[in-house]
mmCIF file of N, CA and C in Angstrom:
data_model
loop_
_atom_site.group_PDB
_atom_site.id
_atom_site.type_symbol
_atom_site.label_atom_id
_atom_site.label_comp_id
_atom_site.label_asym_id
_atom_site.label_seq_id
_atom_site.Cartn_x
_atom_site.Cartn_y
_atom_site.Cartn_z
ATOM 1 N N GLN F 1 15.007 -18.389 -11.257
ATOM 2 C CA GLN F 1 13.776 -17.891 -10.651
ATOM 3 C C GLN F 1 13.475 -16.488 -11.163
ATOM 4 N N VAL F 2 12.242 -16.293 -11.582
ATOM 5 C CA VAL F 2 11.833 -14.996 -12.116
ATOM 6 C C VAL F 2 11.369 -14.095 -10.977
ATOM 7 N N GLN F 3 11.867 -12.863 -10.994
ATOM 8 C CA GLN F 3 11.405 -11.859 -10.040
ATOM 9 C C GLN F 3 11.105 -10.572 -10.786
ATOM 10 N N LEU F 4 9.983 -9.990 -10.469
ATOM 11 C CA LEU F 4 9.591 -8.690 -10.993
ATOM 12 C C LEU F 4 9.360 -7.780 -9.792
ATOM 13 N N VAL F 5 10.088 -6.686 -9.745
ATOM 14 C CA VAL F 5 10.006 -5.793 -8.592
ATOM 15 C C VAL F 5 9.559 -4.415 -9.061
ATOM 16 N N GLU F 6 8.358 -4.029 -8.628
ATOM 17 C CA GLU F 6 7.806 -2.730 -9.012
ATOM 18 C C GLU F 6 8.220 -1.663 -8.005
ATOM 19 N N SER F 7 8.262 -0.441 -8.490
ATOM 20 C CA SER F 7 8.482 0.716 -7.634
ATOM 21 C C SER F 7 7.886 1.940 -8.314
ATOM 22 N N GLY F 8 7.737 3.015 -7.544
ATOM 23 C CA GLY F 8 7.291 4.277 -8.122
ATOM 24 C C GLY F 8 5.865 4.666 -7.810
ATOM 25 N N GLY F 9 5.124 3.802 -7.137
ATOM 26 C CA GLY F 9 3.764 4.172 -6.783
ATOM 27 C C GLY F 9 3.740 5.231 -5.698
ATOM 28 N N GLY F 10 2.545 5.724 -5.412
ATOM 29 C CA GLY F 10 2.417 6.725 -4.362
ATOM 30 C C GLY F 10 1.120 7.486 -4.461
ATOM 31 N N LEU F 11 1.075 8.587 -3.734
ATOM 32 C CA LEU F 11 -0.106 9.451 -3.702
ATOM 33 C C LEU F 11 0.171 10.694 -4.531
ATOM 34 N N VAL F 12 -0.749 11.014 -5.407
ATOM 35 C CA VAL F 12 -0.578 12.175 -6.271
ATOM 36 C C VAL F 12 -1.934 12.846 -6.465
ATOM 37 N N GLN F 13 -1.923 14.143 -6.689
ATOM 38 C CA GLN F 13 -3.166 14.853 -6.956
ATOM 39 C C GLN F 13 -3.607 14.638 -8.396
ATOM 40 N N ALA F 14 -4.888 14.766 -8.619
ATOM 41 C CA ALA F 14 -5.420 14.660 -9.973
ATOM 42 C C ALA F 14 -4.694 15.643 -10.892
ATOM 43 N N GLY F 15 -4.373 15.173 -12.080
ATOM 44 C CA GLY F 15 -3.620 15.980 -13.027
ATOM 45 C C GLY F 15 -2.117 15.780 -12.944
ATOM 46 N N GLY F 16 -1.670 15.106 -11.900
ATOM 47 C CA GLY F 16 -0.245 14.881 -11.710
ATOM 48 C C GLY F 16 0.274 13.682 -12.487
ATOM 49 N N SER F 17 1.545 13.372 -12.249
ATOM 50 C CA SER F 17 2.213 12.293 -12.976
ATOM 51 C C SER F 17 2.969 11.383 -12.017
ATOM 52 N N LEU F 18 3.119 10.149 -12.434
ATOM 53 C CA LEU F 18 3.953 9.180 -11.741
ATOM 54 C C LEU F 18 4.615 8.299 -12.792
ATOM 55 N N ARG F 19 5.771 7.759 -12.450
ATOM 56 C CA ARG F 19 6.404 6.761 -13.308
ATOM 57 C C ARG F 19 6.649 5.502 -12.506
ATOM 58 N N LEU F 20 6.077 4.420 -12.972
ATOM 59 C CA LEU F 20 6.291 3.117 -12.341
ATOM 60 C C LEU F 20 7.444 2.408 -13.040
ATOM 61 N N SER F 21 8.208 1.670 -12.259
ATOM 62 C CA SER F 21 9.306 0.874 -12.794
ATOM 63 C C SER F 21 9.108 -0.591 -12.415
ATOM 64 N N CYS F 22 9.583 -1.470 -13.271
ATOM 65 C CA CYS F 22 9.539 -2.906 -13.003
ATOM 66 C C CYS F 22 10.875 -3.500 -13.400
ATOM 67 N N ALA F 23 11.681 -3.819 -12.406
ATOM 68 C CA ALA F 23 12.983 -4.425 -12.646
ATOM 69 C C ALA F 23 12.846 -5.942 -12.654
ATOM 70 N N ALA F 24 13.355 -6.564 -13.706
ATOM 71 C CA ALA F 24 13.194 -8.010 -13.871
ATOM 72 C C ALA F 24 14.508 -8.745 -13.694
ATOM 73 N N SER F 25 14.401 -9.925 -13.134
ATOM 74 C CA SER F 25 15.526 -10.863 -13.090
ATOM 75 C C SER F 25 14.976 -12.241 -13.411
ATOM 76 N N GLY F 26 15.784 -13.040 -14.090
ATOM 77 C CA GLY F 26 15.350 -14.376 -14.467
ATOM 78 C C GLY F 26 14.518 -14.424 -15.736
ATOM 79 N N ILE F 27 14.228 -13.271 -16.300
ATOM 80 C CA ILE F 27 13.491 -13.179 -17.557
ATOM 81 C C ILE F 27 13.929 -11.892 -18.241
ATOM 82 N N THR F 28 13.975 -11.920 -19.561
ATOM 83 C CA THR F 28 14.470 -10.774 -20.319
ATOM 84 C C THR F 28 13.322 -10.120 -21.071
ATOM 85 N N PHE F 29 13.058 -8.852 -20.742
ATOM 86 C CA PHE F 29 11.921 -8.165 -21.364
ATOM 87 C C PHE F 29 12.053 -8.069 -22.880
ATOM 88 N N ARG F 30 13.261 -7.906 -23.410
ATOM 89 C CA ARG F 30 13.381 -7.724 -24.854
ATOM 90 C C ARG F 30 13.108 -9.015 -25.609
ATOM 91 N N LEU F 31 13.033 -10.138 -24.894
ATOM 92 C CA LEU F 31 12.746 -11.422 -25.522
ATOM 93 C C LEU F 31 11.339 -11.929 -25.204
ATOM 94 N N ASN F 32 10.646 -11.225 -24.345
ATOM 95 C CA ASN F 32 9.329 -11.665 -23.900
ATOM 96 C C ASN F 32 8.377 -10.480 -23.818
ATOM 97 N N ALA F 33 7.119 -10.759 -23.886
ATOM 98 C CA ALA F 33 6.124 -9.706 -23.741
ATOM 99 C C ALA F 33 6.034 -9.261 -22.289
ATOM 100 N N GLY F 34 5.744 -7.980 -22.116
ATOM 101 C CA GLY F 34 5.551 -7.437 -20.781
ATOM 102 C C GLY F 34 4.300 -6.572 -20.764
ATOM 103 N N ALA F 35 3.778 -6.326 -19.586
ATOM 104 C CA ALA F 35 2.556 -5.539 -19.488
ATOM 105 C C ALA F 35 2.397 -4.972 -18.085
ATOM 106 N N TRP F 36 1.549 -3.975 -18.000
ATOM 107 C CA TRP F 36 1.107 -3.428 -16.721
ATOM 108 C C TRP F 36 -0.398 -3.681 -16.596
ATOM 109 N N TYR F 37 -0.783 -4.187 -15.446
ATOM 110 C CA TYR F 37 -2.182 -4.386 -15.109
ATOM 111 C C TYR F 37 -2.487 -3.557 -13.863
ATOM 112 N N ARG F 38 -3.758 -3.377 -13.597
ATOM 113 C CA ARG F 38 -4.155 -2.723 -12.355
ATOM 114 C C ARG F 38 -5.421 -3.351 -11.824
ATOM 115 N N GLN F 39 -5.581 -3.221 -10.521
ATOM 116 C CA GLN F 39 -6.778 -3.745 -9.867
ATOM 117 C C GLN F 39 -7.234 -2.761 -8.808
ATOM 118 N N ALA F 40 -8.427 -2.233 -9.008
ATOM 119 C CA ALA F 40 -9.030 -1.322 -8.037
ATOM 120 C C ALA F 40 -9.873 -2.142 -7.055
ATOM 121 N N PRO F 41 -10.126 -1.614 -5.869
ATOM 122 C CA PRO F 41 -10.934 -2.343 -4.875
ATOM 123 C C PRO F 41 -12.283 -2.759 -5.441
ATOM 124 N N GLY F 42 -12.621 -4.027 -5.301
ATOM 125 C CA GLY F 42 -13.908 -4.524 -5.756
ATOM 126 C C GLY F 42 -14.009 -4.749 -7.254
ATOM 127 N N LYS F 43 -12.907 -4.573 -7.959
ATOM 128 C CA LYS F 43 -12.935 -4.735 -9.413
ATOM 129 C C LYS F 43 -11.950 -5.815 -9.847
ATOM 130 N N GLN F 44 -12.150 -6.303 -11.066
ATOM 131 C CA GLN F 44 -11.234 -7.292 -11.611
ATOM 132 C C GLN F 44 -9.947 -6.624 -12.078
ATOM 133 N N ARG F 45 -8.894 -7.420 -12.099
ATOM 134 C CA ARG F 45 -7.631 -6.932 -12.640
ATOM 135 C C ARG F 45 -7.812 -6.681 -14.136
ATOM 136 N N GLU F 46 -7.285 -5.539 -14.597
ATOM 137 C CA GLU F 46 -7.435 -5.183 -16.006
ATOM 138 C C GLU F 46 -6.097 -4.800 -16.617
ATOM 139 N N LEU F 47 -5.982 -5.055 -17.908
ATOM 140 C CA LEU F 47 -4.784 -4.676 -18.639
ATOM 141 C C LEU F 47 -4.769 -3.164 -18.838
ATOM 142 N N VAL F 48 -3.638 -2.563 -18.526
ATOM 143 C CA VAL F 48 -3.453 -1.130 -18.729
ATOM 144 C C VAL F 48 -2.655 -0.880 -20.004
ATOM 145 N N ALA F 49 -1.527 -1.548 -20.128
ATOM 146 C CA ALA F 49 -0.669 -1.353 -21.295
ATOM 147 C C ALA F 49 0.203 -2.581 -21.466
ATOM 148 N N GLY F 50 0.499 -2.908 -22.724
ATOM 149 C CA GLY F 50 1.342 -4.052 -23.004
ATOM 150 C C GLY F 50 2.385 -3.733 -24.048
ATOM 151 N N MET F 51 3.474 -4.479 -24.016
ATOM 152 C CA MET F 51 4.540 -4.313 -24.999
ATOM 153 C C MET F 51 5.030 -5.689 -25.404
ATOM 154 N N SER F 52 5.064 -5.940 -26.700
ATOM 155 C CA SER F 52 5.560 -7.221 -27.192
ATOM 156 C C SER F 52 7.082 -7.251 -27.142
ATOM 157 N N ALA F 53 7.647 -8.427 -27.360
ATOM 158 C CA ALA F 53 9.105 -8.540 -27.411
ATOM 159 C C ALA F 53 9.673 -7.644 -28.513
ATOM 160 N N ALA F 54 8.931 -7.519 -29.605
ATOM 161 C CA ALA F 54 9.389 -6.694 -30.723
ATOM 162 C C ALA F 54 9.237 -5.204 -30.459
ATOM 163 N N GLY F 55 8.488 -4.858 -29.415
ATOM 164 C CA GLY F 55 8.367 -3.451 -29.053
ATOM 165 C C GLY F 55 7.047 -2.793 -29.402
ATOM 166 N N SER F 56 6.135 -3.527 -30.000
ATOM 167 C CA SER F 56 4.831 -2.932 -30.282
ATOM 168 C C SER F 56 4.043 -2.802 -28.982
ATOM 169 N N THR F 57 3.202 -1.790 -28.937
ATOM 170 C CA THR F 57 2.491 -1.473 -27.700
ATOM 171 C C THR F 57 0.983 -1.445 -27.913
ATOM 172 N N ASN F 58 0.264 -1.645 -26.829
ATOM 173 C CA ASN F 58 -1.181 -1.502 -26.859
ATOM 174 C C ASN F 58 -1.627 -0.959 -25.514
ATOM 175 N N TYR F 59 -2.749 -0.251 -25.513
ATOM 176 C CA TYR F 59 -3.229 0.423 -24.313
ATOM 177 C C TYR F 59 -4.729 0.227 -24.136
ATOM 178 N N ALA F 60 -5.142 0.234 -22.894
ATOM 179 C CA ALA F 60 -6.565 0.293 -22.606
ATOM 180 C C ALA F 60 -7.099 1.640 -23.071
ATOM 181 N N ASP F 61 -8.323 1.662 -23.547
ATOM 182 C CA ASP F 61 -8.897 2.915 -24.047
ATOM 183 C C ASP F 61 -8.870 4.004 -22.978
ATOM 184 N N SER F 62 -9.035 3.601 -21.730
ATOM 185 C CA SER F 62 -9.142 4.576 -20.644
ATOM 186 C C SER F 62 -7.830 5.314 -20.370
ATOM 187 N N VAL F 63 -6.714 4.795 -20.872
ATOM 188 C CA VAL F 63 -5.420 5.440 -20.585
ATOM 189 C C VAL F 63 -4.716 5.936 -21.841
ATOM 190 N N LYS F 64 -5.290 5.689 -23.009
ATOM 191 C CA LYS F 64 -4.651 6.124 -24.251
ATOM 192 C C LYS F 64 -4.426 7.630 -24.242
ATOM 193 N N GLY F 65 -3.230 8.016 -24.656
ATOM 194 C CA GLY F 65 -2.894 9.431 -24.689
ATOM 195 C C GLY F 65 -2.381 9.976 -23.366
ATOM 196 N N ARG F 66 -2.527 9.197 -22.293
ATOM 197 C CA ARG F 66 -2.058 9.658 -20.970
ATOM 198 C C ARG F 66 -0.921 8.799 -20.423
ATOM 199 N N PHE F 67 -0.950 7.506 -20.713
ATOM 200 C CA PHE F 67 0.056 6.582 -20.202
ATOM 201 C C PHE F 67 0.959 6.120 -21.339
ATOM 202 N N THR F 68 2.216 5.855 -21.005
ATOM 203 C CA THR F 68 3.168 5.340 -21.980
ATOM 204 C C THR F 68 3.972 4.209 -21.369
ATOM 205 N N ILE F 69 3.979 3.069 -22.051
ATOM 206 C CA ILE F 69 4.793 1.940 -21.613
ATOM 207 C C ILE F 69 6.101 1.963 -22.389
ATOM 208 N N SER F 70 7.174 1.647 -21.697
ATOM 209 C CA SER F 70 8.479 1.627 -22.356
ATOM 210 C C SER F 70 9.382 0.646 -21.614
ATOM 211 N N ARG F 71 10.559 0.422 -22.161
ATOM 212 C CA ARG F 71 11.507 -0.446 -21.462
ATOM 213 C C ARG F 71 12.920 -0.003 -21.780
ATOM 214 N N ASP F 72 13.802 -0.344 -20.867
ATOM 215 C CA ASP F 72 15.229 -0.103 -21.037
ATOM 216 C C ASP F 72 15.876 -1.482 -21.090
ATOM 217 N N ASN F 73 16.279 -1.906 -22.279
ATOM 218 C CA ASN F 73 16.807 -3.263 -22.428
ATOM 219 C C ASN F 73 18.103 -3.459 -21.651
ATOM 220 N N ALA F 74 18.909 -2.426 -21.585
ATOM 221 C CA ALA F 74 20.177 -2.543 -20.862
ATOM 222 C C ALA F 74 19.948 -2.789 -19.374
ATOM 223 N N LYS F 75 18.887 -2.199 -18.842
ATOM 224 C CA LYS F 75 18.575 -2.363 -17.416
ATOM 225 C C LYS F 75 17.559 -3.477 -17.178
ATOM 226 N N ASN F 76 17.041 -4.051 -18.263
ATOM 227 C CA ASN F 76 15.997 -5.069 -18.162
ATOM 228 C C ASN F 76 14.857 -4.587 -17.257
ATOM 229 N N THR F 77 14.440 -3.381 -17.523
ATOM 230 C CA THR F 77 13.423 -2.712 -16.719
ATOM 231 C C THR F 77 12.328 -2.158 -17.623
ATOM 232 N N MET F 78 11.103 -2.325 -17.186
ATOM 233 C CA MET F 78 9.942 -1.807 -17.917
ATOM 234 C C MET F 78 9.352 -0.650 -17.117
ATOM 235 N N TYR F 79 8.799 0.323 -17.824
ATOM 236 C CA TYR F 79 8.271 1.517 -17.178
ATOM 237 C C TYR F 79 6.828 1.775 -17.605
ATOM 238 N N LEU F 80 6.137 2.498 -16.769
ATOM 239 C CA LEU F 80 4.825 3.022 -17.126
ATOM 240 C C LEU F 80 4.792 4.479 -16.700
ATOM 241 N N GLN F 81 4.862 5.366 -17.671
ATOM 242 C CA GLN F 81 4.745 6.792 -17.400
ATOM 243 C C GLN F 81 3.268 7.155 -17.414
ATOM 244 N N MET F 82 2.798 7.716 -16.322
ATOM 245 C CA MET F 82 1.385 8.038 -16.178
ATOM 246 C C MET F 82 1.239 9.542 -15.997
ATOM 247 N N ASN F 83 0.597 10.189 -16.949
ATOM 248 C CA ASN F 83 0.362 11.626 -16.910
ATOM 249 C C ASN F 83 -1.131 11.906 -16.810
ATOM 250 N N SER F 84 -1.445 13.122 -16.435
ATOM 251 C CA SER F 84 -2.852 13.547 -16.331
ATOM 252 C C SER F 84 -3.676 12.536 -15.542
ATOM 253 N N LEU F 85 -3.154 12.158 -14.403
ATOM 254 C CA LEU F 85 -3.809 11.128 -13.609
ATOM 255 C C LEU F 85 -5.168 11.584 -13.107
ATOM 256 N N LYS F 86 -6.066 10.606 -13.025
ATOM 257 C CA LYS F 86 -7.434 10.852 -12.575
ATOM 258 C C LYS F 86 -7.714 9.995 -11.337
ATOM 259 N N PRO F 87 -8.668 10.393 -10.520
ATOM 260 C CA PRO F 87 -9.009 9.564 -9.346
ATOM 261 C C PRO F 87 -9.362 8.128 -9.725
ATOM 262 N N GLU F 88 -9.949 7.939 -10.891
ATOM 263 C CA GLU F 88 -10.307 6.577 -11.315
ATOM 264 C C GLU F 88 -9.098 5.731 -11.709
ATOM 265 N N ASP F 89 -7.928 6.314 -11.744
ATOM 266 C CA ASP F 89 -6.701 5.542 -11.973
ATOM 267 C C ASP F 89 -6.185 4.908 -10.682
ATOM 268 N N THR F 90 -6.810 5.237 -9.570
ATOM 269 C CA THR F 90 -6.402 4.666 -8.287
ATOM 270 C C THR F 90 -6.559 3.156 -8.292
ATOM 271 N N ALA F 91 -5.476 2.455 -7.993
ATOM 272 C CA ALA F 91 -5.474 0.996 -8.032
ATOM 273 C C ALA F 91 -4.107 0.495 -7.591
ATOM 274 N N VAL F 92 -4.027 -0.814 -7.401
ATOM 275 C CA VAL F 92 -2.728 -1.462 -7.279
ATOM 276 C C VAL F 92 -2.287 -1.833 -8.689
ATOM 277 N N TYR F 93 -1.090 -1.424 -9.041
ATOM 278 C CA TYR F 93 -0.557 -1.674 -10.377
ATOM 279 C C TYR F 93 0.442 -2.829 -10.309
ATOM 280 N N TYR F 94 0.279 -3.769 -11.239
ATOM 281 C CA TYR F 94 1.103 -4.972 -11.270
ATOM 282 C C TYR F 94 1.892 -5.052 -12.572
ATOM 283 N N CYS F 95 3.137 -5.405 -12.440
ATOM 284 C CA CYS F 95 3.986 -5.700 -13.588
ATOM 285 C C CYS F 95 3.783 -7.163 -13.981
ATOM 286 N N ASN F 96 3.764 -7.413 -15.262
ATOM 287 C CA ASN F 96 3.557 -8.765 -15.777
ATOM 288 C C ASN F 96 4.577 -9.068 -16.864
ATOM 289 N N ALA F 97 5.083 -10.279 -16.865
ATOM 290 C CA ALA F 97 5.922 -10.769 -17.956
ATOM 291 C C ALA F 97 5.356 -12.101 -18.414
ATOM 292 N N ASN F 98 5.385 -12.309 -19.704
ATOM 293 C CA ASN F 98 4.755 -13.476 -20.300
ATOM 294 C C ASN F 98 5.783 -14.227 -21.128
ATOM 295 N N ARG F 99 6.049 -15.474 -20.747
ATOM 296 C CA ARG F 99 7.047 -16.267 -21.445
ATOM 297 C C ARG F 99 6.367 -17.422 -22.165
ATOM 298 N N VAL F 100 6.641 -17.542 -23.463
ATOM 299 C CA VAL F 100 6.101 -18.664 -24.223
ATOM 300 C C VAL F 100 6.892 -19.923 -23.872
ATOM 301 N N VAL F 101 6.167 -20.970 -23.525
ATOM 302 C CA VAL F 101 6.787 -22.249 -23.201
ATOM 303 C C VAL F 101 6.079 -23.323 -24.018
ATOM 304 N N GLY F 102 6.770 -23.845 -25.039
ATOM 305 C CA GLY F 102 6.153 -24.836 -25.913
ATOM 306 C C GLY F 102 4.956 -24.237 -26.612
ATOM 307 N N VAL F 103 3.806 -24.867 -26.475
ATOM 308 C CA VAL F 103 2.585 -24.351 -27.103
ATOM 309 C C VAL F 103 1.788 -23.496 -26.133
ATOM 310 N N GLY F 104 2.289 -23.308 -24.959
ATOM 311 C CA GLY F 104 1.598 -22.504 -23.968
ATOM 312 C C GLY F 104 2.453 -21.339 -23.519
ATOM 313 N N PHE F 105 2.114 -20.781 -22.361
ATOM 314 C CA PHE F 105 2.888 -19.662 -21.842
ATOM 315 C C PHE F 105 2.792 -19.663 -20.326
ATOM 316 N N VAL F 106 3.704 -18.935 -19.719
ATOM 317 C CA VAL F 106 3.724 -18.777 -18.267
ATOM 318 C C VAL F 106 3.691 -17.297 -17.956
ATOM 319 N N ASN F 107 2.831 -16.913 -17.046
ATOM 320 C CA ASN F 107 2.737 -15.521 -16.592
ATOM 321 C C ASN F 107 3.478 -15.346 -15.285
ATOM 322 N N TYR F 108 4.207 -14.267 -15.201
ATOM 323 C CA TYR F 108 4.882 -13.898 -13.966
ATOM 324 C C TYR F 108 4.366 -12.536 -13.520
ATOM 325 N N TRP F 109 4.264 -12.367 -12.194
ATOM 326 C CA TRP F 109 3.701 -11.128 -11.645
ATOM 327 C C TRP F 109 4.604 -10.534 -10.579
ATOM 328 N N GLY F 110 4.612 -9.210 -10.526
ATOM 329 C CA GLY F 110 5.248 -8.535 -9.418
ATOM 330 C C GLY F 110 4.310 -8.475 -8.230
ATOM 331 N N GLN F 111 4.795 -7.855 -7.166
ATOM 332 C CA GLN F 111 4.022 -7.812 -5.931
ATOM 333 C C GLN F 111 2.973 -6.704 -5.927
ATOM 334 N N GLY F 112 3.088 -5.790 -6.871
ATOM 335 C CA GLY F 112 2.140 -4.684 -6.971
ATOM 336 C C GLY F 112 2.617 -3.430 -6.263
ATOM 337 N N THR F 113 2.205 -2.308 -6.782
ATOM 338 C CA THR F 113 2.518 -1.022 -6.160
ATOM 339 C C THR F 113 1.249 -0.161 -6.176
ATOM 340 N N GLN F 114 0.971 0.474 -5.052
ATOM 341 C CA GLN F 114 -0.270 1.244 -4.914
ATOM 342 C C GLN F 114 -0.124 2.621 -5.555
ATOM 343 N N VAL F 115 -1.099 2.971 -6.358
ATOM 344 C CA VAL F 115 -1.208 4.317 -6.913
ATOM 345 C C VAL F 115 -2.526 4.906 -6.434
ATOM 346 N N THR F 116 -2.450 6.044 -5.767
ATOM 347 C CA THR F 116 -3.642 6.711 -5.262
ATOM 348 C C THR F 116 -3.687 8.127 -5.816
ATOM 349 N N VAL F 117 -4.770 8.462 -6.498
ATOM 350 C CA VAL F 117 -4.939 9.784 -7.090
ATOM 351 C C VAL F 117 -6.057 10.499 -6.352
ATOM 352 N N SER F 118 -5.718 11.597 -5.719
ATOM 353 C CA SER F 118 -6.713 12.357 -4.957
ATOM 354 C C SER F 118 -7.349 13.431 -5.834
ATOM 355 N N SER F 119 -8.599 13.729 -5.547
ATOM 356 C CA SER F 119 -9.316 14.720 -6.359
ATOM 357 C C SER F 119 -9.171 16.121 -5.788
#
């Protein structure tokens, strides 16, 4: 059974930093793609940052230069370092893991962690 457990969310002032963590069990990040998504009230869930099994990364334009996705293979944990936070970064942040199965894939999600940035 796959479990993704996020932590590290909270309330921070604009300009501050937070680091989100996603501890995985039942799936190995170094063998599968992982990503962070977020969903603000009244908006669709959007991709924030992704990392392939090989380690290549991609970011939403809105967070480039401020957020960094990384992982610790020994801990099977993925991180999202968020700097220079803005009020518009306020959202529930979700950890995602993507496993290729045959010609398709399966997405796994964490429970989400709230990030609130005050102005």
